[in-house]
Short mmCIF file of C-alpha atoms in Angstrom, two decimals:
data_model
loop_
_atom_site.label_atom_id
_atom_site.label_comp_id
_atom_site.label_asym_id
_atom_site.label_seq_id
_atom_site.Cartn_x
_atom_site.Cartn_y
_atom_site.Cartn_z
CA MET A 1 -13.44 -0.23 -21.60
CA ALA A 2 -10.39 -2.50 -19.89
CA ILE A 3 -8.83 -2.94 -16.98
CA GLU A 4 -4.94 -3.51 -17.56
CA THR A 5 -2.69 -5.04 -14.48
CA VAL A 6 0.84 -4.04 -14.30
CA ASN A 7 4.18 -5.91 -12.84
CA PRO A 8 5.74 -3.14 -10.47
CA ALA A 9 9.13 -4.82 -10.75
CA THR A 10 9.00 -4.28 -14.63
CA GLY A 11 6.95 -1.69 -15.60
CA LYS A 12 5.38 -4.27 -17.99
CA ALA A 13 1.53 -5.11 -18.43
CA ILE A 14 0.42 -8.64 -17.16
CA ARG A 15 -3.04 -9.10 -18.49
CA ARG A 16 -6.08 -7.09 -19.57
CA TYR A 17 -9.63 -7.57 -18.10
CA ASP A 18 -12.90 -6.36 -19.87
CA GLU A 19 -14.91 -4.09 -17.31
CA MET A 20 -18.23 -4.86 -16.47
CA THR A 21 -21.26 -2.98 -18.19
CA PRO A 22 -23.48 -1.08 -15.14
CA ASP A 23 -26.56 -3.59 -16.03
CA ALA A 24 -23.88 -6.57 -15.41
CA MET A 25 -22.56 -5.16 -12.20
CA ARG A 26 -26.27 -4.78 -11.26
CA ASP A 27 -26.95 -8.46 -12.01
CA VAL A 28 -24.05 -9.48 -9.85
CA ILE A 29 -25.45 -7.96 -6.98
CA ASP A 30 -28.70 -9.19 -7.60
CA ARG A 31 -27.56 -12.71 -7.70
CA ALA A 32 -25.93 -12.13 -4.62
CA HIS A 33 -28.75 -11.24 -2.65
CA ASP A 34 -30.72 -14.10 -3.96
CA ALA A 35 -27.64 -16.40 -2.86
CA PHE A 36 -27.66 -14.79 0.28
CA LEU A 37 -31.58 -15.67 1.28
CA ASP A 38 -30.69 -19.16 0.96
CA TRP A 39 -26.93 -18.80 2.62
CA GLY A 40 -28.37 -16.93 5.88
CA ARG A 41 -30.57 -19.97 6.78
CA CYS A 42 -27.55 -22.47 6.59
CA ASP A 43 -26.43 -23.51 10.18
CA PHE A 44 -22.76 -23.09 11.31
CA HIS A 45 -21.69 -26.48 10.58
CA ASP A 46 -22.42 -26.27 6.65
CA ARG A 47 -20.92 -22.68 6.65
CA ALA A 48 -17.78 -23.74 8.49
CA GLU A 49 -17.26 -27.05 6.39
CA ARG A 50 -16.75 -24.68 3.39
CA VAL A 51 -14.67 -21.99 5.02
CA ARG A 52 -12.30 -24.75 5.95
CA ARG A 53 -12.46 -25.93 2.21
CA ALA A 54 -11.43 -22.59 1.33
CA ALA A 55 -8.15 -22.81 3.76
CA GLY A 56 -7.52 -25.96 2.20
CA ILE A 57 -7.38 -24.69 -1.15
CA LEU A 58 -5.09 -21.49 -0.18
CA LEU A 59 -2.33 -23.67 1.65
CA GLU A 60 -2.46 -26.45 -1.33
CA ARG A 61 -1.81 -23.56 -3.90
CA LYS A 62 0.05 -21.27 -1.53
CA GLU A 63 3.02 -21.18 -4.18
CA ALA A 64 0.52 -20.12 -7.19
CA PHE A 65 -1.44 -17.47 -5.24
CA GLY A 66 1.89 -16.15 -3.90
CA LYS A 67 3.47 -15.69 -7.30
CA LEU A 68 0.19 -13.95 -8.51
CA ILE A 69 0.31 -11.43 -5.53
CA THR A 70 3.82 -10.64 -6.19
CA GLN A 71 3.29 -10.21 -9.82
CA GLU A 72 0.48 -7.75 -9.06
CA MET A 73 1.51 -5.77 -6.46
CA GLY A 74 5.39 -6.14 -5.88
CA LYS A 75 5.89 -7.69 -2.29
CA THR A 76 8.47 -10.28 -1.88
CA PHE A 77 7.31 -13.70 -2.75
CA ALA A 78 8.52 -14.93 0.81
CA SER A 79 5.81 -12.26 2.15
CA ALA A 80 3.22 -13.10 -0.13
CA MET A 81 3.12 -16.62 0.52
CA ALA A 82 3.23 -15.84 4.28
CA GLU A 83 -0.10 -13.61 3.46
CA VAL A 84 -1.80 -16.62 1.83
CA ASP A 85 -0.94 -18.60 5.16
CA LYS A 86 -2.53 -15.76 7.28
CA CYS A 87 -5.78 -16.00 5.05
CA ALA A 88 -6.09 -19.95 5.68
CA LEU A 89 -5.69 -19.11 9.59
CA ASN A 90 -8.09 -16.86 9.14
CA CYS A 91 -10.63 -18.89 7.62
CA ASN A 92 -9.97 -21.70 10.21
CA HIS A 93 -10.42 -19.38 13.25
CA TYR A 94 -13.99 -18.30 12.15
CA ALA A 95 -14.89 -21.66 11.02
CA GLU A 96 -14.01 -22.97 14.63
CA HIS A 97 -15.42 -19.85 16.52
CA ALA A 98 -18.08 -18.26 14.75
CA ARG A 99 -21.06 -20.32 16.26
CA GLU A 100 -19.56 -19.07 19.87
CA TYR A 101 -19.21 -15.28 18.83
CA LEU A 102 -22.61 -15.22 17.27
CA LYS A 103 -24.52 -17.24 20.37
CA PRO A 104 -27.42 -15.59 21.38
CA ARG A 105 -26.86 -13.81 24.44
CA PRO A 106 -29.52 -14.18 27.30
CA VAL A 107 -30.73 -11.15 28.81
CA PRO A 108 -32.84 -11.17 32.15
CA THR A 109 -35.77 -8.98 32.22
CA HIS A 110 -39.60 -8.70 33.29
CA LEU A 111 -40.62 -11.10 30.72
CA THR A 112 -40.33 -14.91 30.31
CA ARG A 113 -37.49 -14.88 27.85
CA SER A 114 -35.43 -11.87 26.40
CA TYR A 115 -32.25 -12.43 24.42
CA VAL A 116 -29.84 -10.77 21.78
CA THR A 117 -29.59 -12.52 18.32
CA TYR A 118 -26.82 -11.76 15.82
CA ARG A 119 -28.49 -12.07 12.29
CA PRO A 120 -26.77 -11.28 8.84
CA LEU A 121 -27.40 -8.45 6.99
CA GLY A 122 -27.45 -9.49 3.28
CA VAL A 123 -25.12 -8.14 0.43
CA ILE A 124 -21.98 -6.48 1.94
CA LEU A 125 -19.96 -4.49 -0.74
CA ALA A 126 -16.08 -4.80 0.15
CA ILE A 127 -13.87 -2.02 -1.10
CA MET A 128 -10.41 -3.38 -0.83
CA PRO A 129 -6.86 -1.84 -1.38
CA TRP A 130 -3.78 -3.60 -3.13
CA ASN A 131 -1.10 -3.96 -0.28
CA PHE A 132 -2.26 -7.27 0.74
CA PRO A 133 -4.40 -8.45 -1.88
CA PHE A 134 -5.40 -11.68 -0.55
CA TRP A 135 -5.53 -10.80 3.29
CA GLN A 136 -7.41 -7.71 3.34
CA VAL A 137 -10.19 -9.70 1.57
CA PHE A 138 -10.22 -12.96 3.42
CA ARG A 139 -9.75 -10.71 6.43
CA PHE A 140 -13.24 -9.22 5.91
CA ALA A 141 -14.76 -12.30 3.87
CA ALA A 142 -14.40 -15.28 6.26
CA PRO A 143 -16.25 -13.71 9.10
CA ALA A 144 -19.08 -12.15 6.62
CA LEU A 145 -19.84 -15.28 4.84
CA MET A 146 -20.02 -17.18 8.12
CA ALA A 147 -22.19 -14.64 9.72
CA GLY A 148 -24.19 -15.35 6.92
CA ASN A 149 -24.18 -12.53 4.43
CA ALA A 150 -23.14 -12.47 0.57
CA VAL A 151 -20.21 -10.52 -0.31
CA VAL A 152 -19.37 -8.35 -3.32
CA LEU A 153 -15.83 -7.40 -3.92
CA LYS A 154 -14.73 -4.16 -5.67
CA HIS A 155 -10.63 -4.98 -5.66
CA ALA A 156 -8.22 -2.44 -6.50
CA SER A 157 -7.67 -2.21 -10.28
CA ALA A 158 -4.08 -3.57 -10.04
CA CYS A 159 -5.13 -6.72 -8.39
CA THR A 160 -8.05 -7.90 -10.70
CA GLY A 161 -6.54 -11.34 -11.19
CA SER A 162 -6.02 -12.01 -7.46
CA ALA A 163 -9.86 -10.99 -7.01
CA LEU A 164 -10.97 -13.20 -9.76
CA ALA A 165 -8.76 -16.14 -8.25
CA MET A 166 -10.52 -15.52 -4.73
CA GLU A 167 -14.04 -15.65 -6.33
CA GLY A 168 -12.97 -18.88 -7.86
CA ILE A 169 -11.42 -20.24 -4.34
CA PHE A 170 -14.95 -19.67 -2.79
CA ARG A 171 -16.53 -21.14 -5.73
CA GLU A 172 -14.32 -24.61 -5.65
CA ALA A 173 -14.55 -24.61 -1.89
CA GLY A 174 -18.51 -25.36 -2.40
CA PHE A 175 -19.97 -21.73 -1.45
CA PRO A 176 -22.92 -21.14 -3.72
CA GLU A 177 -21.87 -19.43 -7.10
CA ASP A 178 -23.17 -16.12 -6.56
CA LEU A 179 -22.70 -15.84 -2.78
CA PHE A 180 -18.79 -14.15 -3.45
CA ARG A 181 -18.37 -12.06 -6.30
CA THR A 182 -15.76 -9.91 -8.09
CA LEU A 183 -16.95 -6.64 -9.47
CA VAL A 184 -14.64 -6.02 -12.29
CA VAL A 185 -15.48 -2.04 -12.76
CA SER A 186 -13.09 0.86 -12.08
CA GLY A 187 -13.13 2.91 -9.10
CA SER A 188 -15.70 5.63 -10.69
CA ALA A 189 -18.37 2.63 -10.50
CA VAL A 190 -18.04 2.37 -6.45
CA SER A 191 -20.95 5.00 -6.32
CA SER A 192 -23.21 2.99 -8.16
CA ALA A 193 -22.52 -0.21 -6.47
CA MET A 194 -23.18 1.29 -3.20
CA GLU A 195 -26.38 2.95 -4.40
CA HIS A 196 -28.20 -0.77 -5.47
CA GLU A 197 -31.02 -1.12 -2.88
CA LYS A 198 -29.90 -4.49 -2.05
CA VAL A 199 -26.61 -3.53 -0.45
CA ALA A 200 -26.83 -3.72 2.76
CA GLY A 201 -23.58 -2.43 4.00
CA VAL A 202 -20.26 -1.28 3.15
CA THR A 203 -16.33 -2.00 4.10
CA LEU A 204 -13.66 -0.18 2.81
CA THR A 205 -9.59 -0.35 3.52
CA GLY A 206 -8.05 2.32 1.80
CA SER A 207 -6.74 6.16 1.97
CA GLU A 208 -8.33 8.60 4.35
CA GLU A 209 -9.32 10.56 1.50
CA THR A 210 -11.37 7.58 0.09
CA GLY A 211 -12.70 6.58 3.13
CA ARG A 212 -14.20 10.37 3.56
CA VAL A 213 -15.95 9.63 0.25
CA VAL A 214 -17.07 6.37 0.97
CA ALA A 215 -18.44 7.42 4.55
CA GLU A 216 -20.27 10.67 3.15
CA ARG A 217 -22.16 8.31 0.40
CA ALA A 218 -22.62 5.41 2.86
CA GLY A 219 -24.31 7.96 5.34
CA ARG A 220 -26.67 9.61 2.73
CA LEU A 221 -27.61 6.17 1.90
CA LEU A 222 -28.07 4.84 5.36
CA ARG A 223 -25.76 1.96 4.65
CA LYS A 224 -23.98 -0.08 7.60
CA VAL A 225 -19.77 1.05 7.07
CA VAL A 226 -16.59 -0.05 8.33
CA LEU A 227 -13.46 2.09 7.28
CA GLU A 228 -10.07 0.81 7.89
CA LEU A 229 -7.86 3.77 6.54
CA GLY A 230 -4.28 5.10 6.77
CA GLY A 231 -2.17 5.65 10.10
CA SER A 232 0.75 7.25 11.05
CA ASP A 233 1.73 4.67 13.79
CA PRO A 234 4.36 6.22 16.71
CA TYR A 235 6.81 3.92 18.01
CA LEU A 236 8.01 5.39 21.33
CA ILE A 237 11.66 4.90 22.17
CA LEU A 238 12.05 5.54 25.99
CA GLU A 239 15.15 6.32 27.94
CA ASP A 240 15.34 3.32 29.99
CA GLN A 241 17.18 1.25 27.29
CA ASP A 242 20.56 -0.65 27.84
CA GLU A 243 22.54 -1.85 24.71
CA GLU A 244 20.68 -4.88 23.97
CA SER A 245 17.09 -3.60 24.24
CA LEU A 246 17.91 -0.53 22.22
CA ASP A 247 19.23 -3.15 19.51
CA ARG A 248 16.25 -4.90 19.41
CA ALA A 249 13.69 -2.01 19.38
CA ALA A 250 15.65 -0.81 16.26
CA GLU A 251 15.45 -3.89 14.57
CA VAL A 252 11.74 -4.27 15.14
CA CYS A 253 11.37 -0.73 14.09
CA VAL A 254 13.31 -1.06 11.01
CA ALA A 255 11.17 -4.63 9.83
CA ALA A 256 7.99 -3.16 10.73
CA ARG A 257 8.73 -0.06 8.47
CA MET A 258 10.12 -1.80 5.46
CA LEU A 259 7.19 -4.69 5.83
CA VAL A 260 5.93 -4.68 1.93
CA SER A 261 8.19 -1.64 1.18
CA GLY A 262 6.47 0.59 3.76
CA GLN A 263 3.45 0.02 2.07
CA VAL A 264 1.44 -1.02 5.21
CA CYS A 265 -1.34 1.11 7.53
CA ILE A 266 -0.16 -0.33 10.81
CA SER A 267 3.72 0.25 9.81
CA ALA A 268 6.04 2.14 11.97
CA LYS A 269 5.73 5.57 10.52
CA ARG A 270 7.10 7.86 13.29
CA LEU A 271 10.05 6.67 15.57
CA ILE A 272 9.84 9.16 18.75
CA ALA A 273 12.97 8.50 20.49
CA VAL A 274 13.62 10.75 23.63
CA ASP A 275 16.99 12.72 23.63
CA ALA A 276 18.60 10.44 25.96
CA VAL A 277 18.80 7.63 23.54
CA ARG A 278 18.11 9.32 20.17
CA GLU A 279 21.61 9.43 18.61
CA ALA A 280 22.44 5.67 19.42
CA PHE A 281 18.95 4.84 18.47
CA THR A 282 19.45 6.41 15.30
CA ARG A 283 22.46 4.81 14.33
CA LYS A 284 21.22 1.61 15.08
CA VAL A 285 18.25 2.39 12.76
CA LEU A 286 20.58 3.67 9.84
CA GLU A 287 22.79 0.38 10.26
CA LYS A 288 20.05 -2.14 9.68
CA LEU A 289 18.34 -0.09 7.04
CA GLY A 290 21.11 -0.35 5.16
CA ARG A 291 21.44 -4.49 5.04
CA TYR A 292 17.75 -3.90 2.98
CA ARG A 293 18.55 -4.35 -0.85
CA CYS A 294 15.79 -3.34 -3.39
CA GLY A 295 15.63 -6.27 -6.37
CA ASP A 296 13.42 -8.87 -8.08
CA PRO A 297 10.84 -9.87 -5.44
CA MET A 298 10.42 -13.39 -6.66
CA LYS A 299 14.36 -13.52 -5.76
CA PRO A 300 14.89 -14.91 -1.79
CA GLU A 301 17.72 -12.69 -1.11
CA THR A 302 15.65 -9.49 -1.76
CA GLY A 303 14.84 -7.50 0.87
CA LEU A 304 12.68 -4.97 -0.69
CA GLY A 305 10.41 -5.06 -3.72
CA PRO A 306 9.12 -2.22 -6.09
CA LEU A 307 6.29 0.11 -4.84
CA ALA A 308 3.23 -0.50 -6.23
CA ARG A 309 2.65 1.87 -8.60
CA GLN A 310 4.96 4.77 -10.41
CA ASP A 311 2.48 7.29 -9.02
CA LEU A 312 2.83 6.03 -5.40
CA ARG A 313 6.55 6.29 -5.61
CA ASP A 314 6.41 9.39 -7.07
CA GLN A 315 4.16 10.69 -4.09
CA VAL A 316 6.69 9.19 -1.69
CA HIS A 317 9.59 10.99 -3.30
CA ALA A 318 7.53 14.47 -3.31
CA GLN A 319 7.07 13.70 0.63
CA VAL A 320 10.80 13.26 1.01
CA ARG A 321 11.85 16.00 -0.87
CA SER A 322 9.04 18.38 0.92
CA SER A 323 10.31 17.13 4.47
CA VAL A 324 14.23 17.91 3.68
CA ALA A 325 12.91 21.33 2.14
CA ARG A 326 11.41 22.29 5.80
CA GLY A 327 14.69 21.02 8.00
CA ALA A 328 14.69 17.14 8.24
CA ARG A 329 18.04 15.53 7.71
CA LEU A 330 18.49 12.68 5.15
CA LEU A 331 20.90 10.13 6.06
CA LEU A 332 20.09 7.15 3.77
CA GLY A 333 18.42 6.84 0.29
CA GLY A 334 15.86 9.38 -0.79
CA GLU A 335 16.14 8.89 -4.57
CA PRO A 336 14.34 6.69 -6.80
CA LEU A 337 16.10 4.01 -8.33
CA GLU A 338 17.34 4.21 -12.19
CA GLY A 339 15.94 1.27 -14.28
CA PRO A 340 12.85 -0.43 -15.05
CA GLY A 341 10.00 -1.15 -12.25
CA PHE A 342 8.78 1.28 -9.57
CA PHE A 343 11.95 0.97 -6.68
CA TYR A 344 12.67 3.17 -4.07
CA PRO A 345 15.44 2.59 -1.49
CA PRO A 346 15.06 2.61 2.18
CA THR A 347 15.12 5.92 3.17
CA LEU A 348 16.07 7.33 6.59
CA LEU A 349 15.00 11.33 7.89
CA THR A 350 15.67 12.50 10.95
CA GLU A 351 14.87 15.87 12.98
CA VAL A 352 11.44 15.21 11.78
CA ARG A 353 8.86 17.64 13.31
CA LYS A 354 5.34 19.05 13.08
CA GLY A 355 4.67 20.67 9.85
CA MET A 356 6.91 18.03 7.56
CA PRO A 357 4.90 15.64 5.51
CA ALA A 358 7.17 12.95 7.36
CA CYS A 359 5.50 13.60 10.55
CA ASP A 360 1.92 15.30 9.35
CA GLU A 361 1.24 12.63 6.79
CA GLU A 362 1.57 8.94 5.88
CA ILE A 363 4.16 8.03 3.61
CA PHE A 364 3.33 4.79 2.06
CA GLY A 365 6.81 3.57 1.15
CA PRO A 366 9.86 2.44 2.90
CA VAL A 367 10.97 5.80 4.61
CA ALA A 368 11.84 5.90 8.47
CA ALA A 369 11.26 8.96 10.27
CA VAL A 370 12.82 9.63 13.54
CA LEU A 371 11.27 12.53 15.69
CA PRO A 372 13.09 14.04 18.84
CA ALA A 373 11.52 14.12 22.21
CA ARG A 374 12.88 15.60 25.00
CA ASP A 375 11.44 12.98 27.45
CA GLU A 376 8.84 10.19 28.23
CA ALA A 377 6.02 12.87 28.52
CA ASP A 378 7.04 14.82 25.26
CA ALA A 379 7.30 11.53 23.27
CA ILE A 380 3.44 10.89 24.61
CA ARG A 381 2.46 14.30 23.49
CA ILE A 382 4.05 13.92 20.10
CA ALA A 383 2.67 10.48 19.55
CA ARG A 384 -1.06 11.73 20.54
CA ASP A 385 -0.20 14.89 18.36
CA THR A 386 -1.70 13.35 14.96
CA ARG A 387 -5.05 13.20 13.09
CA PHE A 388 -4.71 9.50 12.92
CA GLY A 389 -5.16 6.52 15.51
CA LEU A 390 -4.67 3.23 13.84
CA GLY A 391 -1.73 1.73 16.16
CA ALA A 392 1.18 2.62 18.60
CA ALA A 393 3.91 0.65 20.05
CA VAL A 394 5.87 1.66 23.16
CA PHE A 395 9.67 0.26 23.75
CA THR A 396 10.81 0.60 27.49
CA ARG A 397 12.48 -2.14 29.88
CA ASP A 398 9.93 -1.09 32.44
CA VAL A 399 6.91 -3.43 30.71
CA GLU A 400 4.45 -2.47 33.56
CA ARG A 401 4.98 1.33 32.78
CA GLY A 402 4.82 0.67 29.15
CA GLU A 403 1.73 -1.18 29.50
CA TRP A 404 0.15 1.83 30.87
CA ILE A 405 1.21 4.12 28.45
CA ALA A 406 -0.14 1.73 25.92
CA ALA A 407 -3.46 1.23 27.58
CA HIS A 408 -4.34 5.16 28.83
CA GLU A 409 -1.96 7.43 27.12
CA LEU A 410 -2.07 6.49 23.30
CA ASP A 411 -4.81 7.34 20.99
CA ALA A 412 -4.87 3.98 18.38
CA GLY A 413 -7.04 1.25 17.96
CA ILE A 414 -3.89 -1.07 18.54
CA CYS A 415 -1.36 -0.64 20.94
CA THR A 416 1.68 -2.91 21.72
CA VAL A 417 4.56 -3.07 23.92
CA ASN A 418 8.09 -3.91 23.12
CA THR A 419 6.88 -5.33 19.50
CA ALA A 420 5.34 -4.25 16.30
CA VAL A 421 1.72 -3.38 15.89
CA PHE A 422 0.01 -6.24 13.98
CA SER A 423 -3.36 -7.84 13.10
CA ASP A 424 -4.67 -11.52 14.47
CA PRO A 425 -7.90 -13.00 13.93
CA ARG A 426 -8.19 -13.45 17.85
CA LEU A 427 -8.05 -9.57 18.61
CA PRO A 428 -10.16 -6.70 17.34
CA PHE A 429 -8.49 -4.71 14.63
CA GLY A 430 -9.27 -1.08 13.69
CA GLY A 431 -8.56 2.43 14.59
CA VAL A 432 -9.99 5.98 15.83
CA LYS A 433 -10.07 9.56 14.70
CA ALA A 434 -9.05 9.56 10.63
CA SER A 435 -7.81 5.92 10.66
CA GLY A 436 -11.24 4.80 10.46
CA HIS A 437 -14.35 3.30 12.81
CA GLY A 438 -15.47 -0.09 13.16
CA ARG A 439 -13.51 -3.61 13.66
CA GLU A 440 -12.35 -6.25 11.93
CA CYS A 441 -11.22 -9.42 13.57
CA SER A 442 -12.25 -11.40 16.67
CA GLU A 443 -15.94 -11.19 17.80
CA GLU A 444 -16.24 -7.57 17.26
CA GLY A 445 -15.37 -8.18 13.66
CA ILE A 446 -17.94 -10.58 12.83
CA ARG A 447 -20.41 -8.58 14.68
CA GLU A 448 -20.17 -5.64 12.61
CA PHE A 449 -22.21 -6.89 9.79
CA THR A 450 -24.95 -8.36 11.81
CA ASN A 451 -28.52 -7.19 12.89
CA ILE A 452 -27.93 -7.27 16.44
CA LYS A 453 -31.41 -8.25 16.91
CA THR A 454 -33.48 -8.10 20.62
CA VAL A 455 -36.16 -10.82 20.86
CA CYS A 456 -38.49 -10.82 23.94
CA VAL A 457 -41.25 -13.48 24.90
CA LYS A 458 -44.08 -13.30 27.21
#
């Protein structure tokens, strides 16, 4: 069997890779565990030195890695290079702060000494998606390695070249040869990998459906698991807007929705505008969406690259058609582009309500949906009325009120005021409800795959 990668801008094959046999996969995990036994005893200085080297390699070859990302999943070249930059930033962040994040925490008790320490777990299986081929991996791998773990990566098949390139980065940076390894296998082999007795934990970034399957299997195996799943992020547009602030809100919402052609978990998927400003806001969104042009993602003037696969484009189109059939108004786009590649144009739906895919489901494509709300209270109700809970944003001139809504009224792991939802190595990242559980980034993220061990001395 072989895995074939395809350029989504042309529909043409890039390369074929031979799949590992089940025995080869087990051998990779065994070797990763052997590497962990020594790596877990290294001090933070030695680990940090290698993680910083990895950051340096990323920056030195940013254009080559960016081109690889664009070829395999279709995002614009500028976006791909920005992704590589962010990976380097994440590496340097954990190289600098891991010791502080994991330092022993003394706890006064009746004993001579009591404290909490954070020790590595072992081999962590990472199941990663195609939309951020490098970032999703480095976001997890840098803290996991700095904590003393080994990493075995099952990447999306579409990004096999990226997966092997990252394995090469870690090896060149001086990590033990088997500490970070890629499993070149199909998705059906994930269950076997999880069942390997030396896999201590599993992290998944992916769809809600896949998350449920992995969570069920991990639960049966008693594996520690972190899930970062889908989202249907609400962006609330409150009525206290003037012309300037409303225009700025529309600009942020459109940019957030069109990022990576809408293939982002924390994208602005439900634009909930109160009646007092909804018509004006919709006009501005329509005008700004009209500026985006689909095209060759390697060209600097291109605003939107293709979707990653044809089946994904077909799914987006089916969700749009179903929403329109149930009463949504189509103001822009809504038809796949003819010709080679998997392109879908900027699309705007209005009058979106409960019972439509554009409201109830995650649309992973460049589709903006405007939902009507009577007032602020109604907007908050609509925002909360979803099974997802990854990100949320509030746009208002009353920043204090917006902060209260973000902190107390919205069910999401990341809430912002007057800016798009984003991820940052310094801040915890993750969701609630069907958007998953556990956290990545910051000190919470690095502690997820550690043994939070209590030590007491009398």
